[in-house]
Amino acid sequence: GNSVTQMEGPVTLSEEAFLTINCTYTATGYPSLFWYVQYPGEGLQLLLKATKADDKGSNKGFEATYRKETTSFHLEKGSVQVSDSAVYFCALKGVTGGGNKLTFGTGTQLKVEL
Amino acid sequence: GAVVSQHPSRVICKSGTSVKIECRSLDFQATTMFWYRQFPKQSLMLMATSNEGSKATYEQGVEKDKFLINHASLTLSTLTVTSAHPEDSSFYICSARDLRGGINEQFFGPGTRLTVL
């Protein structure tokens, strides 16, 4: 079945530091890949997505590239801000067995300090 | 953007009672909603897919008689945890699928924290 593995947190960074949150996946075919963000007390929000190999999703300074050869979709940001503190979830939507179902990773908490 | 609400945000109940959680799509119609359960430091686990006007589709291992889902309108799905026990304590999150403009994206509610004493 489909699965998503992402690095455990919490990740603590100073403001303006470079961020990488690793995400790898297991799926048949070519799933769509997503990063969701959950700010404290709020629901999950779609941050970015990529639907095919080599696509790069980007939003709010965050980027992730769909790497089929390494089955990865690592999240990066060049300079984090305190307001980026949240929990980040990597997810995939498979192409078989119910194409609307999302499979999530365990989430990575990011704390950005001044 | 699309907004999904959940009510209540927190609920504490006694063991053996039933609790109803509502999920509403506020500015769009959703023929499909999803119910997830999230344990501390774990990922969201899909419990069931709620389809307007028809029976919900439950994931393997989820008791349909325990977790009753009703999707009676295009903007409301409810999850009722029947005869709740302490092991049902968890964070329940719903999402609603927005098909406007062909985007086919899920929008998530803020979640409901259930504590069963």
CSV table of C-alpha atoms in Angstrom, one decimal:
chain,number,residue,atom,x,y,z
A,1,GLY,CA,0.0,0.0,0.0
A,2,ASN,CA,0.9,3.7,-0.1
A,3,SER,CA,3.0,5.2,2.7
A,4,VAL,CA,4.8,8.4,3.5
A,5,THR,CA,7.8,8.8,5.7
A,6,GLN,CA,8.9,12.1,7.0
A,7,MET,CA,11.6,13.2,9.4
A,8,GLU,CA,10.7,13.4,13.0
A,9,GLY,CA,10.6,16.7,14.8
A,10,PRO,CA,10.6,19.0,16.4
A,11,VAL,CA,13.0,20.9,14.2
A,12,THR,CA,14.2,24.1,15.9
A,13,LEU,CA,15.8,26.8,13.8
A,14,SER,CA,16.8,30.4,14.2
A,15,GLU,CA,15.1,33.0,12.1
A,16,GLU,CA,16.6,33.3,8.5
A,17,ALA,CA,18.0,29.8,8.7
A,18,PHE,CA,17.7,27.3,5.8
A,19,LEU,CA,15.0,24.7,6.2
A,20,THR,CA,14.8,21.1,4.9
A,21,ILE,CA,12.2,18.6,5.9
A,22,ASN,CA,12.7,15.3,4.3
A,23,CYS,CA,9.8,13.2,2.9
A,24,THR,CA,10.0,9.9,1.0
A,25,TYR,CA,7.1,7.9,-0.2
A,26,THR,CA,6.1,4.4,-1.4
A,27,ALA,CA,3.3,4.1,-4.0
A,28,THR,CA,2.5,2.4,-7.2
A,29,GLY,CA,2.5,4.5,-10.3
A,30,TYR,CA,2.8,8.2,-10.2
A,31,PRO,CA,1.0,9.7,-7.2
A,32,SER,CA,0.4,13.4,-6.6
A,33,LEU,CA,2.4,14.8,-3.7
A,34,PHE,CA,1.5,17.4,-1.3
A,35,TRP,CA,2.8,19.5,1.7
A,36,TYR,CA,0.2,20.6,4.2
A,37,VAL,CA,0.8,23.1,7.0
A,38,GLN,CA,-1.1,23.2,10.3
A,39,TYR,CA,-0.7,26.4,12.4
A,40,PRO,CA,-1.6,26.2,16.1
A,41,GLY,CA,-5.3,25.8,16.6
A,42,GLU,CA,-6.1,25.7,12.9
A,43,GLY,CA,-6.9,23.1,10.3
A,44,LEU,CA,-4.5,21.8,7.7
A,45,GLN,CA,-3.9,24.1,4.8
A,46,LEU,CA,-2.4,23.0,1.4
A,47,LEU,CA,1.0,24.6,1.1
A,48,LEU,CA,2.1,23.2,-2.2
A,49,LYS,CA,1.8,20.3,-4.5
A,50,ALA,CA,3.3,18.5,-7.5
A,51,THR,CA,1.4,16.1,-9.7
A,52,LYS,CA,4.2,14.6,-11.9
A,53,ALA,CA,7.9,13.7,-11.8
A,54,ASP,CA,10.3,16.7,-11.8
A,55,ASP,CA,7.5,19.1,-11.1
A,56,LYS,CA,8.4,21.8,-8.5
A,57,GLY,CA,5.7,23.0,-6.2
A,58,SER,CA,6.2,26.4,-4.5
A,59,ASN,CA,4.4,28.8,-2.3
A,60,LYS,CA,5.3,31.4,0.3
A,61,GLY,CA,9.0,30.8,-0.2
A,62,PHE,CA,8.7,27.1,0.3
A,63,GLU,CA,9.6,24.6,-2.5
A,64,ALA,CA,9.5,20.9,-3.1
A,65,THR,CA,10.5,18.9,-6.1
A,66,TYR,CA,8.9,15.6,-7.1
A,67,ARG,CA,11.8,13.2,-7.5
A,68,LYS,CA,10.7,9.9,-8.9
A,69,GLU,CA,14.1,8.3,-8.9
A,70,THR,CA,14.5,8.8,-5.2
A,71,THR,CA,10.8,8.7,-4.4
A,72,SER,CA,11.2,12.0,-2.4
A,73,PHE,CA,9.5,15.3,-2.0
A,74,HIS,CA,11.6,17.3,0.4
A,75,LEU,CA,10.4,20.6,1.6
A,76,GLU,CA,12.8,23.5,1.6
A,77,LYS,CA,12.8,27.2,2.4
A,78,GLY,CA,15.8,29.5,2.1
A,79,SER,CA,15.1,31.8,5.1
A,80,VAL,CA,12.5,30.8,7.7
A,81,GLN,CA,10.6,33.3,9.8
A,82,VAL,CA,9.0,32.9,13.3
A,83,SER,CA,5.6,32.9,11.6
A,84,ASP,CA,6.6,29.7,9.8
A,85,SER,CA,6.4,27.8,13.1
A,86,ALA,CA,3.8,25.1,12.5
A,87,VAL,CA,3.5,21.4,11.9
A,88,TYR,CA,4.2,20.3,8.3
A,89,PHE,CA,2.7,17.2,6.8
A,90,CYS,CA,3.8,15.4,3.6
A,91,ALA,CA,1.1,13.5,1.8
A,92,LEU,CA,0.3,11.6,-1.4
A,93,LYS,CA,-2.8,10.9,-3.3
A,94,GLY,CA,-2.5,7.6,-5.1
A,95,VAL,CA,-3.7,6.7,-8.6
A,96,THR,CA,-5.2,3.4,-7.7
A,97,GLY,CA,-7.8,2.1,-5.2
A,98,GLY,CA,-9.7,5.3,-4.6
A,99,GLY,CA,-7.9,8.2,-6.2
A,100,ASN,CA,-9.2,10.8,-3.7
A,101,LYS,CA,-7.6,9.3,-0.6
A,102,LEU,CA,-4.7,11.1,1.0
A,103,THR,CA,-2.0,9.2,2.8
A,104,PHE,CA,-0.2,11.4,5.3
A,105,GLY,CA,3.2,11.3,7.0
A,106,THR,CA,3.4,11.7,10.8
A,107,GLY,CA,4.1,15.5,10.6
A,108,THR,CA,7.1,17.5,11.5
A,109,GLN,CA,6.9,20.3,14.0
A,110,LEU,CA,9.0,23.3,13.1
A,111,LYS,CA,9.9,25.9,15.7
A,112,VAL,CA,11.6,29.1,14.6
A,113,GLU,CA,13.2,31.3,17.2
A,114,LEU,CA,14.4,34.8,17.1
B,1,GLY,CA,-10.8,30.2,-0.5
B,2,ALA,CA,-12.9,27.3,0.7
B,3,VAL,CA,-13.7,27.2,4.4
B,4,VAL,CA,-14.6,24.1,6.5
B,5,SER,CA,-15.7,24.4,10.1
B,6,GLN,CA,-16.1,21.8,12.8
B,7,HIS,CA,-18.2,21.9,15.9
B,8,PRO,CA,-17.4,21.5,18.7
B,9,SER,CA,-13.7,22.2,18.8
B,10,ARG,CA,-13.4,20.4,22.1
B,11,VAL,CA,-15.7,18.0,23.9
B,12,ILE,CA,-15.4,16.0,27.1
B,13,CYS,CA,-17.8,13.2,27.8
B,14,LYS,CA,-18.3,10.3,30.1
B,15,SER,CA,-17.7,6.8,29.1
B,16,GLY,CA,-20.7,5.1,27.6
B,17,THR,CA,-22.2,8.3,26.1
B,18,SER,CA,-22.5,9.3,22.5
B,19,VAL,CA,-20.9,12.4,21.0
B,20,LYS,CA,-21.7,14.1,17.7
B,21,ILE,CA,-19.2,16.1,15.7
B,22,GLU,CA,-20.3,18.3,12.8
B,23,CYS,CA,-18.3,19.2,9.7
B,24,ARG,CA,-19.6,22.0,7.5
B,25,SER,CA,-18.4,23.4,4.2
B,26,LEU,CA,-19.2,27.1,4.6
B,27,ASP,CA,-18.9,28.5,1.1
B,28,PHE,CA,-19.1,25.5,-1.2
B,29,GLN,CA,-21.0,22.3,-1.7
B,30,ALA,CA,-19.2,19.1,-1.0
B,31,THR,CA,-20.6,15.8,-2.2
B,32,THR,CA,-17.7,14.1,-0.5
B,33,MET,CA,-16.2,14.7,2.9
B,34,PHE,CA,-13.6,12.7,4.8
B,35,TRP,CA,-13.1,11.9,8.4
B,36,TYR,CA,-9.7,11.5,9.9
B,37,ARG,CA,-8.4,10.6,13.3
B,38,GLN,CA,-5.0,11.9,14.6
B,39,PHE,CA,-3.2,10.4,17.5
B,40,PRO,CA,-0.4,12.4,19.3
B,41,LYS,CA,2.7,12.6,17.2
B,42,GLN,CA,1.1,10.4,14.5
B,43,SER,CA,-0.2,11.0,11.1
B,44,LEU,CA,-3.8,11.5,10.1
B,45,MET,CA,-5.5,8.2,9.6
B,46,LEU,CA,-8.5,8.2,7.2
B,47,MET,CA,-11.5,6.6,9.0
B,48,ALA,CA,-14.2,7.0,6.3
B,49,THR,CA,-15.3,8.7,3.2
B,50,SER,CA,-18.7,10.4,3.6
B,51,ASN,CA,-20.8,10.7,0.4
B,52,GLU,CA,-23.9,12.9,0.3
B,53,GLY,CA,-27.0,10.9,0.0
B,54,SER,CA,-25.4,7.5,0.4
B,55,LYS,CA,-23.7,5.4,2.9
B,56,ALA,CA,-20.2,6.2,4.1
B,57,THR,CA,-17.3,4.1,3.0
B,58,TYR,CA,-15.2,2.9,6.0
B,59,GLU,CA,-11.6,2.1,6.0
B,60,GLN,CA,-10.4,-1.3,7.1
B,61,GLY,CA,-10.5,-1.7,10.8
B,62,VAL,CA,-12.9,1.1,11.5
B,63,GLU,CA,-16.1,0.0,13.2
B,64,LYS,CA,-19.1,1.4,11.3
B,65,ASP,CA,-21.5,0.9,14.1
B,66,LYS,CA,-19.1,2.7,16.5
B,67,PHE,CA,-18.5,5.7,14.3
B,68,LEU,CA,-21.7,6.6,12.6
B,69,ILE,CA,-21.5,9.0,9.7
B,70,ASN,CA,-24.3,10.9,8.1
B,71,HIS,CA,-24.0,13.2,5.1
B,72,ALA,CA,-27.5,14.5,4.8
B,73,SER,CA,-26.8,17.7,2.9
B,74,LEU,CA,-24.2,19.1,0.5
B,75,THR,CA,-22.7,21.2,3.3
B,76,LEU,CA,-22.9,19.0,6.4
B,77,SER,CA,-21.5,15.7,7.5
B,78,THR,CA,-21.7,14.4,11.1
B,79,LEU,CA,-19.6,11.8,12.9
B,80,THR,CA,-21.2,10.3,16.0
B,81,VAL,CA,-19.0,8.3,18.3
B,82,THR,CA,-21.4,5.9,20.0
B,83,SER,CA,-20.9,4.5,23.4
B,84,ALA,CA,-17.6,6.3,23.7
B,85,HIS,CA,-14.7,4.8,25.7
B,86,PRO,CA,-11.5,6.3,26.8
B,87,GLU,CA,-9.6,4.7,23.9
B,88,ASP,CA,-11.8,6.8,21.6
B,89,SER,CA,-10.1,9.9,22.9
B,90,SER,CA,-8.4,11.5,20.0
B,91,PHE,CA,-8.3,14.5,17.6
B,92,TYR,CA,-10.9,14.1,14.8
B,93,ILE,CA,-10.5,16.1,11.6
B,94,CYS,CA,-12.8,16.4,8.7
B,95,SER,CA,-12.1,17.6,5.2
B,96,ALA,CA,-14.4,18.5,2.3
B,97,ARG,CA,-13.7,18.0,-1.3
B,98,ASP,CA,-14.1,21.1,-3.5
B,99,LEU,CA,-14.6,20.3,-7.2
B,100,ARG,CA,-15.2,23.9,-8.3
B,101,GLY,CA,-13.2,24.8,-11.3
B,102,GLY,CA,-12.0,21.2,-11.6
B,103,ILE,CA,-9.5,21.7,-8.7
B,104,ASN,CA,-10.5,18.6,-6.8
B,105,GLU,CA,-8.8,19.7,-3.6
B,106,GLN,CA,-9.6,18.7,0.0
B,107,PHE,CA,-10.1,21.6,2.5
B,108,PHE,CA,-9.7,20.7,6.2
B,109,GLY,CA,-11.6,21.7,9.3
B,110,PRO,CA,-9.8,22.8,12.4
B,111,GLY,CA,-10.4,19.5,14.2
B,112,THR,CA,-12.3,18.4,17.3
B,113,ARG,CA,-10.5,17.2,20.5
B,114,LEU,CA,-12.5,14.4,22.1
B,115,THR,CA,-11.7,13.4,25.6
B,116,VAL,CA,-13.7,10.4,27.1
B,117,LEU,CA,-13.4,10.1,30.9
